[in-house]
Amino acid sequence: MRKKSLLLVLGGLLGMASLHAQLYTIEAENYSAMSGVQTEPCSEGGLNVGWIDAGDWMAYNSINFPTSGTYRIEYRVASINGGTLSSDLNAGSIQLGQVTIPATGGWQNWTTVSQTVTINAGTYNFGIYAVTGGWNINWFKIYQQTSSSSLLWSDEFNGTSLDANKWVYEVGGGGWGNNELQYYQSGTANTTVSNGTLKIIAKKQSVGGYQYTSARIKTQGKYSVQYGNIQGRMRVPMGQGLWPAFWMLGNNITSVGWPACGEIDIMEHVNSESNVYGTIHWDAGGHASYSGSYATTPQNWHVYSINWSSNNIRWYVDGVQYHVANIQNSINSTEEFHRPFFFILNLAVGGNWPGAPNGTTPFPATFEIDYVRVYSADMSLNDKVATEVATPTSAAEFAVSLYPNPASNGFVQVKLSNRIDNTTKVSLIDMQGRLVWSGSFAGDDFRISTDQLTPGYYNVLITNGSNTIARKLQIQ
């Protein structure tokens, strides 16, 4: 057990959270109260909670469980020797059960464990208790399992090799229609599975007349889906000429070709941009496309998802919607999106969009995927979101992005979506829970000076109307 000091912190500033209709992620360090734990930099970005001994605990206030029923709670954990946690509601008055934490081989070797619980509708203070110590926690997720949204297919990448029953490799060069520069290989040359994640690795390596190698895998012939809630948790490499993607093509591509088969890009990223992109491509008497973007920290872990129904396709980052495409009644010749599609994961090098790599591009570059999951499309959620987006009323729709993050140029830009009031209050809180700065701003886009702040990690609380969102910020 690592040596630590005992610390007790009570307060509500960092415990504000609301449960998304399907999935919500809560960073472990955003507790409302705790005993005995400390925070530290995390290999997955930001901070994790560590230095956990038996009897330590964390509480997260005012977590809303909107309906009575079954919930899945996932925990991102790491441990050298393993351990046990338990979860509860309202300071232990309702016990939810214990979860075994496996030995992952290191304090920063992360894996995901879960429990399924039944909870009555209501707002509770959620607690995590260390039955035994010796483990770290990065985040936890609460997922509402409803009759209208059930798990259809998944790959958690918990084995030691790619599952050949779910994926096939695409091999070769030729530019792949985009003047890409890599040669895709099969096997472990550019693809590994370890510590609960899939790694697709691009290398500067001469093979088959190409100067770069990488991997591209797909579920074609193994699994396809028509409509659903499709999710992937992943982080991407940053660098000139790198092009990771999580996307879908229509099953009929071999008979009708592209773009008549249709394409749904759940997540694309290029170079070192802060934006990720969601796009559809189709044939409307010629190639047509419709794209949206979202500013985030792509090098860190995020859940990228779509909710695809017969009416529309909606794109999300960490449960926040940023783009929607209307496909109802095949409007604008979008009949392609009413047929089955298969999945693709790849890391391209070069191409028309990102351009070629240069001397600053970090090779090998790794595109890391924690899981891919498919749930039945929640039609009731789809209709509800369509109504609420027009009149934002909840924190689930109020969205915030901070950039650059880490902030190294003396400022951070704040961009808001779906604000209710013209005035927004921003508070910066250090890792000891101290308020170090606060201010009020008008409009959707404003800049905060960081010149006077000590380098390190901060929690940023952004309040607009009755909505409050917490974000992590690193100042270099």
Short mmCIF file of C-alpha atoms in Angstrom, two decimals:
data_model
loop_
_atom_site.label_atom_id
_atom_site.label_comp_id
_atom_site.label_asym_id
_atom_site.label_seq_id
_atom_site.Cartn_x
_atom_site.Cartn_y
_atom_site.Cartn_z
CA MET A 1 0.00 0.00 0.00
CA ARG A 2 1.32 3.43 -0.92
CA LYS A 3 1.84 5.95 1.85
CA LYS A 4 -0.70 8.77 2.00
CA SER A 5 -2.00 11.47 4.29
CA LEU A 6 -5.55 11.46 5.66
CA LEU A 7 -7.73 14.19 4.20
CA LEU A 8 -11.41 14.92 4.77
CA VAL A 9 -13.21 17.31 2.44
CA LEU A 10 -16.89 18.20 2.64
CA GLY A 11 -18.81 20.44 0.29
CA GLY A 12 -21.21 20.58 -2.60
CA LEU A 13 -19.35 22.65 -5.17
CA LEU A 14 -17.95 19.72 -7.14
CA GLY A 15 -20.83 17.31 -6.69
CA MET A 16 -23.27 18.68 -9.24
CA ALA A 17 -24.33 16.03 -11.73
CA SER A 18 -27.37 15.01 -13.68
CA LEU A 19 -28.15 11.68 -15.26
CA HIS A 20 -28.49 11.60 -19.02
CA ALA A 21 -31.48 9.66 -20.27
CA GLN A 22 -29.22 6.81 -21.34
CA LEU A 23 -25.65 7.32 -20.22
CA TYR A 24 -23.81 9.69 -17.89
CA THR A 25 -20.14 9.79 -16.99
CA ILE A 26 -19.04 11.24 -13.64
CA GLU A 27 -15.35 11.92 -13.04
CA ALA A 28 -14.30 10.30 -9.77
CA GLU A 29 -12.55 13.44 -8.50
CA ASN A 30 -15.78 15.46 -8.75
CA TYR A 31 -17.00 14.19 -5.39
CA SER A 32 -19.19 16.25 -3.06
CA ALA A 33 -17.54 14.71 -0.01
CA MET A 34 -14.83 12.17 0.68
CA SER A 35 -12.68 10.64 3.36
CA GLY A 36 -9.10 9.50 2.95
CA VAL A 37 -8.56 9.65 -0.80
CA GLN A 38 -6.37 11.90 -2.92
CA THR A 39 -6.20 12.85 -6.60
CA GLU A 40 -3.32 12.42 -9.02
CA PRO A 41 -2.62 12.85 -12.77
CA CYS A 42 -4.20 10.07 -14.83
CA SER A 43 -2.68 8.32 -17.85
CA GLU A 44 -6.08 8.56 -19.55
CA GLY A 45 -6.12 12.34 -19.18
CA GLY A 46 -7.06 14.67 -16.33
CA LEU A 47 -7.09 13.22 -12.81
CA ASN A 48 -8.02 10.01 -11.06
CA VAL A 49 -8.75 9.26 -7.40
CA GLY A 50 -6.14 7.12 -5.68
CA TRP A 51 -4.36 6.39 -2.41
CA ILE A 52 -7.42 4.40 -1.38
CA ASP A 53 -7.37 2.37 1.85
CA ALA A 54 -10.07 0.14 3.33
CA GLY A 55 -12.79 2.32 4.83
CA ASP A 56 -12.22 5.32 2.55
CA TRP A 57 -15.21 6.68 0.68
CA MET A 58 -16.49 9.21 -1.85
CA ALA A 59 -19.99 10.71 -2.09
CA TYR A 60 -21.63 12.31 -5.13
CA ASN A 61 -24.67 14.37 -4.24
CA SER A 62 -27.97 14.84 -6.06
CA ILE A 63 -27.76 12.07 -8.66
CA ASN A 64 -31.14 11.77 -10.33
CA PHE A 65 -32.49 8.33 -11.26
CA PRO A 66 -35.46 9.35 -13.43
CA THR A 67 -37.48 6.13 -13.35
CA SER A 68 -37.70 3.02 -11.21
CA GLY A 69 -35.92 0.09 -12.79
CA THR A 70 -32.60 -1.49 -13.67
CA TYR A 71 -29.39 0.50 -13.98
CA ARG A 72 -25.88 -0.58 -14.95
CA ILE A 73 -23.05 1.19 -13.14
CA GLU A 74 -19.57 0.97 -14.66
CA TYR A 75 -16.33 1.84 -12.88
CA ARG A 76 -12.99 2.61 -14.54
CA VAL A 77 -10.42 1.16 -12.16
CA ALA A 78 -6.77 0.14 -11.85
CA SER A 79 -5.00 -1.96 -9.22
CA ILE A 80 -1.76 -3.87 -8.79
CA ASN A 81 -3.24 -6.63 -6.62
CA GLY A 82 -7.01 -6.15 -6.92
CA GLY A 83 -9.59 -5.02 -4.41
CA THR A 84 -13.29 -4.54 -3.66
CA LEU A 85 -15.62 -1.56 -3.67
CA SER A 86 -19.25 -1.25 -2.70
CA SER A 87 -21.85 1.30 -3.78
CA ASP A 88 -24.74 2.74 -1.82
CA LEU A 89 -27.34 5.49 -1.73
CA ASN A 90 -27.89 8.16 0.92
CA ALA A 91 -24.90 7.44 3.16
CA GLY A 92 -25.41 3.69 3.19
CA SER A 93 -29.13 3.57 3.92
CA ILE A 94 -29.58 1.68 0.63
CA GLN A 95 -26.84 -0.83 -0.20
CA LEU A 96 -26.39 -1.59 -3.91
CA GLY A 97 -23.75 -4.32 -3.61
CA GLN A 98 -20.06 -5.04 -4.01
CA VAL A 99 -17.85 -5.03 -7.12
CA THR A 100 -14.61 -6.98 -7.45
CA ILE A 101 -11.68 -5.04 -8.90
CA PRO A 102 -9.21 -7.28 -10.75
CA ALA A 103 -5.44 -6.97 -10.64
CA THR A 104 -4.53 -4.91 -13.71
CA GLY A 105 -0.77 -4.92 -13.19
CA GLY A 106 -0.32 -1.23 -12.44
CA TRP A 107 -1.81 1.87 -10.87
CA GLN A 108 -2.44 3.32 -14.36
CA ASN A 109 -3.41 0.11 -16.19
CA TRP A 110 -7.14 0.69 -16.52
CA THR A 111 -10.06 -1.66 -16.96
CA THR A 112 -13.83 -1.34 -16.65
CA VAL A 113 -15.93 -3.34 -14.17
CA SER A 114 -19.68 -3.07 -13.67
CA GLN A 115 -22.67 -3.96 -11.56
CA THR A 116 -26.39 -4.12 -12.34
CA VAL A 117 -28.74 -2.73 -9.70
CA THR A 118 -32.42 -1.96 -9.21
CA ILE A 119 -33.23 1.56 -7.97
CA ASN A 120 -36.50 3.35 -7.30
CA ALA A 121 -37.00 6.68 -9.03
CA GLY A 122 -35.63 9.63 -7.09
CA THR A 123 -32.65 11.85 -6.37
CA TYR A 124 -29.97 10.31 -4.16
CA ASN A 125 -26.50 10.90 -2.81
CA PHE A 126 -24.45 8.14 -4.46
CA GLY A 127 -21.58 6.63 -2.49
CA ILE A 128 -18.51 4.53 -3.31
CA TYR A 129 -16.92 2.74 -0.34
CA ALA A 130 -13.58 0.91 -0.21
CA VAL A 131 -14.27 -2.54 1.25
CA THR A 132 -10.58 -3.22 0.65
CA GLY A 133 -7.97 -0.73 -0.51
CA GLY A 134 -5.24 -0.71 -3.11
CA TRP A 135 -7.07 0.54 -6.19
CA ASN A 136 -7.58 3.70 -8.23
CA ILE A 137 -10.75 4.97 -9.91
CA ASN A 138 -10.92 7.36 -12.87
CA TRP A 139 -14.68 7.66 -13.49
CA PHE A 140 -17.98 5.86 -13.17
CA LYS A 141 -20.99 5.72 -15.47
CA ILE A 142 -24.65 5.20 -14.75
CA TYR A 143 -26.63 3.71 -17.58
CA GLN A 144 -30.41 3.41 -17.49
CA GLN A 145 -31.59 0.14 -18.93
CA THR A 146 -35.07 0.54 -20.35
CA SER A 147 -37.38 -1.79 -22.18
CA SER A 148 -37.00 0.37 -25.28
CA SER A 149 -33.18 0.18 -25.30
CA SER A 150 -31.46 -3.17 -24.82
CA LEU A 151 -27.92 -4.32 -25.60
CA LEU A 152 -27.80 -5.99 -29.02
CA TRP A 153 -24.06 -6.42 -29.64
CA SER A 154 -20.78 -5.37 -28.09
CA ASP A 155 -17.05 -5.88 -28.02
CA GLU A 156 -15.41 -4.92 -24.72
CA PHE A 157 -11.91 -5.92 -25.93
CA ASN A 158 -11.24 -7.82 -22.72
CA GLY A 159 -9.30 -10.63 -24.38
CA THR A 160 -5.73 -10.87 -25.64
CA SER A 161 -6.41 -10.71 -29.38
CA LEU A 162 -8.96 -9.35 -31.83
CA ASP A 163 -12.16 -11.44 -31.83
CA ALA A 164 -12.31 -13.10 -35.26
CA ASN A 165 -15.99 -13.87 -34.70
CA LYS A 166 -16.73 -10.13 -34.70
CA TRP A 167 -14.09 -8.43 -36.87
CA VAL A 168 -12.18 -8.95 -40.11
CA TYR A 169 -9.10 -7.12 -41.35
CA GLU A 170 -8.90 -5.13 -44.55
CA VAL A 171 -5.44 -5.42 -46.07
CA GLY A 172 -3.63 -3.39 -48.71
CA GLY A 173 -2.82 0.05 -50.05
CA GLY A 174 -4.04 1.95 -53.07
CA GLY A 175 -5.11 5.11 -51.26
CA TRP A 176 -8.56 3.80 -50.27
CA GLY A 177 -10.31 6.45 -52.36
CA ASN A 178 -8.74 9.30 -50.36
CA ASN A 179 -5.08 9.23 -51.49
CA GLU A 180 -4.11 7.77 -48.11
CA LEU A 181 -0.45 6.88 -47.64
CA GLN A 182 -0.55 3.78 -45.42
CA TYR A 183 -0.55 0.05 -46.11
CA TYR A 184 -3.10 -1.76 -43.93
CA GLN A 185 -1.84 -4.99 -42.35
CA SER A 186 -3.56 -7.84 -40.53
CA GLY A 187 -2.62 -9.53 -37.28
CA THR A 188 -0.61 -8.09 -34.43
CA ALA A 189 1.73 -5.97 -36.57
CA ASN A 190 -0.54 -2.95 -36.13
CA THR A 191 -3.33 -4.22 -33.85
CA THR A 192 -3.10 -5.35 -30.23
CA VAL A 193 -5.64 -6.10 -27.50
CA SER A 194 -4.48 -5.72 -23.89
CA ASN A 195 -5.62 -4.29 -20.55
CA GLY A 196 -9.19 -4.11 -21.77
CA THR A 197 -8.62 -1.97 -24.87
CA LEU A 198 -7.97 -2.33 -28.59
CA LYS A 199 -4.96 -0.46 -29.97
CA ILE A 200 -4.71 0.37 -33.68
CA ILE A 201 -1.13 1.51 -34.27
CA ALA A 202 0.19 3.52 -37.21
CA LYS A 203 3.92 3.15 -37.84
CA LYS A 204 6.52 4.75 -40.05
CA GLN A 205 7.50 1.51 -41.72
CA SER A 206 8.19 0.46 -45.33
CA VAL A 207 5.89 -2.33 -46.56
CA GLY A 208 4.76 -3.06 -50.11
CA GLY A 209 6.16 0.18 -51.46
CA TYR A 210 4.44 2.29 -48.78
CA GLN A 211 6.24 4.27 -46.08
CA TYR A 212 3.56 3.83 -43.41
CA THR A 213 1.56 0.92 -42.00
CA SER A 214 -1.62 0.78 -39.95
CA ALA A 215 -4.79 -1.30 -39.53
CA ARG A 216 -8.43 -1.20 -40.59
CA ILE A 217 -11.01 -3.62 -39.18
CA LYS A 218 -14.70 -4.09 -39.98
CA THR A 219 -17.71 -6.21 -39.01
CA GLN A 220 -18.80 -6.81 -42.62
CA GLY A 221 -20.14 -10.35 -42.90
CA LYS A 222 -20.08 -10.70 -39.09
CA TYR A 223 -22.56 -8.11 -37.81
CA SER A 224 -24.69 -5.29 -39.16
CA VAL A 225 -27.49 -3.16 -37.76
CA GLN A 226 -30.37 -1.06 -39.04
CA TYR A 227 -31.25 1.63 -36.47
CA GLY A 228 -29.82 1.64 -32.98
CA ASN A 229 -27.88 3.52 -30.35
CA ILE A 230 -24.25 2.92 -31.28
CA GLN A 231 -21.49 3.87 -28.85
CA GLY A 232 -17.73 3.73 -28.76
CA ARG A 233 -15.40 4.88 -26.00
CA MET A 234 -12.04 5.86 -27.44
CA ARG A 235 -9.17 8.30 -27.54
CA VAL A 236 -7.27 9.37 -30.63
CA PRO A 237 -3.65 10.25 -31.42
CA MET A 238 -2.77 13.85 -32.21
CA GLY A 239 -0.41 14.71 -35.05
CA GLN A 240 -0.16 16.03 -38.58
CA GLY A 241 -1.45 13.53 -41.13
CA LEU A 242 -3.27 11.23 -38.68
CA TRP A 243 -6.89 10.35 -39.43
CA PRO A 244 -8.65 7.98 -36.96
CA ALA A 245 -12.29 7.09 -37.60
CA PHE A 246 -15.24 5.13 -36.16
CA TRP A 247 -17.75 4.78 -38.99
CA MET A 248 -20.28 2.66 -40.89
CA LEU A 249 -21.03 1.60 -44.47
CA GLY A 250 -24.14 0.05 -45.98
CA ASN A 251 -24.13 -3.72 -46.41
CA ASN A 252 -24.96 -3.35 -50.10
CA ILE A 253 -21.71 -1.58 -50.96
CA THR A 254 -20.49 -4.54 -53.00
CA SER A 255 -23.53 -4.30 -55.30
CA VAL A 256 -24.25 -0.56 -55.52
CA GLY A 257 -20.89 1.01 -54.60
CA TRP A 258 -20.22 4.24 -52.75
CA PRO A 259 -21.93 6.66 -52.03
CA ALA A 260 -25.14 4.81 -52.98
CA CYS A 261 -24.54 2.39 -50.08
CA GLY A 262 -24.53 5.29 -47.61
CA GLU A 263 -21.92 6.16 -45.00
CA ILE A 264 -22.35 7.21 -41.36
CA ASP A 265 -19.26 8.68 -39.70
CA ILE A 266 -19.79 8.43 -35.95
CA MET A 267 -16.42 10.03 -35.17
CA GLU A 268 -13.62 11.34 -37.37
CA HIS A 269 -10.60 13.36 -36.31
CA VAL A 270 -7.69 14.80 -38.27
CA ASN A 271 -4.26 16.16 -37.37
CA SER A 272 -4.16 17.97 -34.00
CA GLU A 273 -7.56 19.64 -34.19
CA SER A 274 -9.75 20.09 -31.14
CA ASN A 275 -12.82 19.25 -33.24
CA VAL A 276 -14.29 15.84 -33.92
CA TYR A 277 -16.73 15.36 -36.79
CA GLY A 278 -19.96 13.47 -37.43
CA THR A 279 -21.11 13.12 -41.04
CA ILE A 280 -23.40 11.24 -43.40
CA HIS A 281 -22.65 10.62 -47.09
CA TRP A 282 -25.22 9.45 -49.64
CA ASP A 283 -26.21 9.56 -53.32
CA ALA A 284 -28.61 12.35 -54.24
CA GLY A 285 -27.98 12.26 -57.99
CA GLY A 286 -24.32 12.63 -57.04
CA HIS A 287 -22.30 12.62 -53.83
CA ALA A 288 -24.06 14.48 -50.99
CA SER A 289 -22.89 14.95 -47.40
CA TYR A 290 -24.02 16.64 -44.20
CA SER A 291 -21.59 17.22 -41.34
CA GLY A 292 -21.38 18.61 -37.81
CA SER A 293 -18.44 19.17 -35.45
CA TYR A 294 -17.81 19.37 -31.72
CA ALA A 295 -14.85 20.94 -29.89
CA THR A 296 -13.41 18.67 -27.20
CA THR A 297 -10.11 17.08 -26.10
CA PRO A 298 -9.87 14.18 -28.55
CA GLN A 299 -6.60 12.89 -27.07
CA ASN A 300 -8.55 12.06 -23.88
CA TRP A 301 -11.18 9.38 -23.42
CA HIS A 302 -14.68 10.21 -24.71
CA VAL A 303 -17.83 8.30 -25.61
CA TYR A 304 -18.84 8.98 -29.21
CA SER A 305 -22.32 7.81 -30.16
CA ILE A 306 -25.27 8.12 -32.49
CA ASN A 307 -28.94 7.45 -31.91
CA TRP A 308 -30.21 6.27 -35.31
CA SER A 309 -33.95 5.88 -35.84
CA SER A 310 -36.23 5.90 -38.86
CA ASN A 311 -36.71 9.64 -38.31
CA ASN A 312 -33.19 10.97 -37.78
CA ILE A 313 -29.58 10.36 -36.81
CA ARG A 314 -28.26 12.26 -33.76
CA TRP A 315 -24.59 12.59 -32.81
CA TYR A 316 -23.30 12.84 -29.23
CA VAL A 317 -20.03 13.33 -27.37
CA ASP A 318 -20.24 12.12 -23.76
CA GLY A 319 -24.02 12.27 -23.96
CA VAL A 320 -24.13 15.85 -25.30
CA GLN A 321 -25.91 16.13 -28.65
CA TYR A 322 -24.17 18.33 -31.23
CA HIS A 323 -25.61 17.34 -34.64
CA VAL A 324 -28.77 15.86 -36.18
CA ALA A 325 -29.68 14.70 -39.69
CA ASN A 326 -33.30 14.27 -40.74
CA ILE A 327 -33.90 11.07 -42.73
CA GLN A 328 -37.65 10.76 -42.15
CA ASN A 329 -39.49 9.36 -45.19
CA SER A 330 -36.13 9.29 -47.05
CA ILE A 331 -36.18 13.09 -47.34
CA ASN A 332 -33.51 14.47 -49.73
CA SER A 333 -32.98 11.00 -51.24
CA THR A 334 -31.71 9.54 -47.95
CA GLU A 335 -33.19 6.06 -48.50
CA GLU A 336 -29.67 4.64 -47.94
CA PHE A 337 -30.10 5.13 -44.20
CA HIS A 338 -33.03 2.74 -43.91
CA ARG A 339 -30.92 -0.37 -44.54
CA PRO A 340 -28.37 -2.38 -42.49
CA PHE A 341 -24.84 -1.01 -41.98
CA PHE A 342 -21.60 -2.57 -40.69
CA PHE A 343 -18.85 -0.93 -38.58
CA ILE A 344 -15.30 0.13 -39.40
CA LEU A 345 -12.43 1.23 -37.13
CA ASN A 346 -9.25 2.49 -38.75
CA LEU A 347 -6.31 4.83 -38.41
CA ALA A 348 -5.34 6.33 -41.76
CA VAL A 349 -2.09 8.17 -42.47
CA GLY A 350 -2.27 11.06 -44.90
CA GLY A 351 -5.04 11.58 -47.42
CA ASN A 352 -6.96 14.40 -49.02
CA TRP A 353 -8.35 15.71 -45.75
CA PRO A 354 -5.45 15.69 -43.24
CA GLY A 355 -2.59 15.99 -45.72
CA ALA A 356 0.72 14.17 -45.34
CA PRO A 357 2.53 13.64 -42.04
CA ASN A 358 5.69 15.63 -41.34
CA GLY A 359 8.66 15.59 -39.03
CA THR A 360 6.52 16.49 -36.02
CA THR A 361 4.12 13.55 -36.41
CA PRO A 362 4.62 11.14 -33.50
CA PHE A 363 5.14 7.57 -34.72
CA PRO A 364 4.10 5.04 -33.63
CA ALA A 365 0.66 6.64 -33.17
CA THR A 366 -2.09 4.75 -31.33
CA PHE A 367 -5.87 4.91 -31.74
CA GLU A 368 -7.22 3.25 -28.55
CA ILE A 369 -10.73 1.84 -28.18
CA ASP A 370 -12.27 0.73 -24.88
CA TYR A 371 -15.50 -0.70 -26.30
CA VAL A 372 -18.05 -0.64 -29.11
CA ARG A 373 -21.70 -1.26 -28.13
CA VAL A 374 -25.00 -1.40 -29.97
CA TYR A 375 -28.33 -0.88 -28.22
CA SER A 376 -31.76 -0.87 -29.76
CA ALA A 377 -32.71 2.67 -30.75
CA ASP A 378 -34.67 4.39 -28.01
CA MET A 379 -37.54 5.81 -30.05
CA SER A 380 -39.14 7.54 -27.07
CA LEU A 381 -35.82 9.22 -26.27
CA ASN A 382 -35.47 10.24 -29.90
CA ASP A 383 -38.85 11.96 -29.93
CA LYS A 384 -38.24 13.55 -26.52
CA VAL A 385 -34.89 14.98 -27.54
CA ALA A 386 -36.37 16.37 -30.75
CA THR A 387 -38.86 18.36 -28.67
CA GLU A 388 -36.45 19.50 -25.98
CA VAL A 389 -33.73 20.73 -28.30
CA ALA A 390 -36.06 23.44 -29.58
CA THR A 391 -36.60 24.72 -26.02
CA PRO A 392 -33.56 23.92 -23.85
CA THR A 393 -34.55 23.36 -20.25
CA SER A 394 -32.08 20.91 -18.74
CA ALA A 395 -28.38 20.49 -18.08
CA ALA A 396 -28.30 17.48 -20.42
CA GLU A 397 -28.81 19.87 -23.35
CA PHE A 398 -26.72 22.80 -22.09
CA ALA A 399 -23.27 22.10 -23.54
CA VAL A 400 -19.84 23.60 -22.85
CA SER A 401 -16.48 23.26 -24.55
CA LEU A 402 -13.13 24.58 -23.30
CA TYR A 403 -10.13 25.08 -25.59
CA PRO A 404 -7.24 24.92 -25.71
CA ASN A 405 -7.08 22.31 -22.96
CA PRO A 406 -4.36 22.07 -21.67
CA ALA A 407 -4.18 25.89 -21.68
CA SER A 408 -0.65 27.14 -22.29
CA ASN A 409 -1.08 30.52 -23.99
CA GLY A 410 -2.47 32.53 -21.08
CA PHE A 411 -6.15 32.01 -21.84
CA VAL A 412 -8.92 29.46 -22.28
CA GLN A 413 -11.85 29.96 -24.64
CA VAL A 414 -15.34 28.96 -23.42
CA LYS A 415 -18.02 28.11 -25.97
CA LEU A 416 -21.65 27.48 -24.94
CA SER A 417 -24.51 25.73 -26.69
CA ASN A 418 -28.21 25.96 -25.78
CA ARG A 419 -27.80 28.52 -23.01
CA ILE A 420 -30.98 29.83 -21.37
CA ASP A 421 -29.79 33.13 -19.87
CA ASN A 422 -27.54 35.73 -21.43
CA THR A 423 -25.25 35.81 -18.37
CA THR A 424 -23.05 32.85 -17.50
CA LYS A 425 -21.10 32.48 -14.24
CA VAL A 426 -17.76 30.68 -14.29
CA SER A 427 -15.89 29.44 -11.20
CA LEU A 428 -12.43 27.84 -11.04
CA ILE A 429 -11.75 25.48 -8.14
CA ASP A 430 -8.37 23.92 -7.42
CA MET A 431 -7.77 20.31 -6.46
CA GLN A 432 -7.99 21.20 -2.76
CA GLY A 433 -11.55 22.41 -3.28
CA ARG A 434 -10.69 26.11 -2.98
CA LEU A 435 -12.41 28.73 -5.11
CA VAL A 436 -9.54 30.55 -6.85
CA TRP A 437 -11.45 32.69 -9.37
CA SER A 438 -14.98 33.51 -10.51
CA GLY A 439 -16.55 35.85 -13.03
CA SER A 440 -19.63 36.47 -15.18
CA PHE A 441 -19.83 36.72 -18.97
CA ALA A 442 -22.41 37.46 -21.65
CA GLY A 443 -22.97 35.60 -24.91
CA ASP A 444 -22.01 32.16 -26.23
CA ASP A 445 -18.27 32.58 -26.73
CA PHE A 446 -15.83 34.25 -24.32
CA ARG A 447 -12.23 34.10 -23.13
CA ILE A 448 -10.84 33.66 -19.60
CA SER A 449 -7.32 34.80 -18.74
CA THR A 450 -5.18 32.16 -17.01
CA ASP A 451 -2.01 34.26 -16.65
CA GLN A 452 -2.35 34.58 -12.87
CA LEU A 453 -3.15 30.93 -12.19
CA THR A 454 -0.64 28.36 -10.98
CA PRO A 455 -0.04 25.50 -13.45
CA GLY A 456 -2.01 22.40 -12.57
CA TYR A 457 -5.51 20.93 -12.75
CA TYR A 458 -8.71 22.83 -11.98
CA ASN A 459 -12.41 22.08 -11.96
CA VAL A 460 -14.39 24.66 -13.93
CA LEU A 461 -18.03 25.16 -12.97
CA ILE A 462 -20.12 26.87 -15.66
CA THR A 463 -23.59 28.00 -14.55
CA ASN A 464 -26.27 29.34 -16.88
CA GLY A 465 -29.76 29.69 -15.46
CA SER A 466 -30.48 26.55 -13.45
CA ASN A 467 -27.89 24.52 -15.38
CA THR A 468 -24.39 23.81 -14.07
CA ILE A 469 -21.74 21.79 -15.89
CA ALA A 470 -18.32 20.83 -14.49
CA ARG A 471 -15.26 20.50 -16.74
CA LYS A 472 -11.64 19.68 -16.00
CA LEU A 473 -8.99 22.17 -17.12
CA GLN A 474 -5.23 21.77 -17.14
CA ILE A 475 -3.10 24.92 -17.09
CA GLN A 476 0.50 24.50 -18.21
#
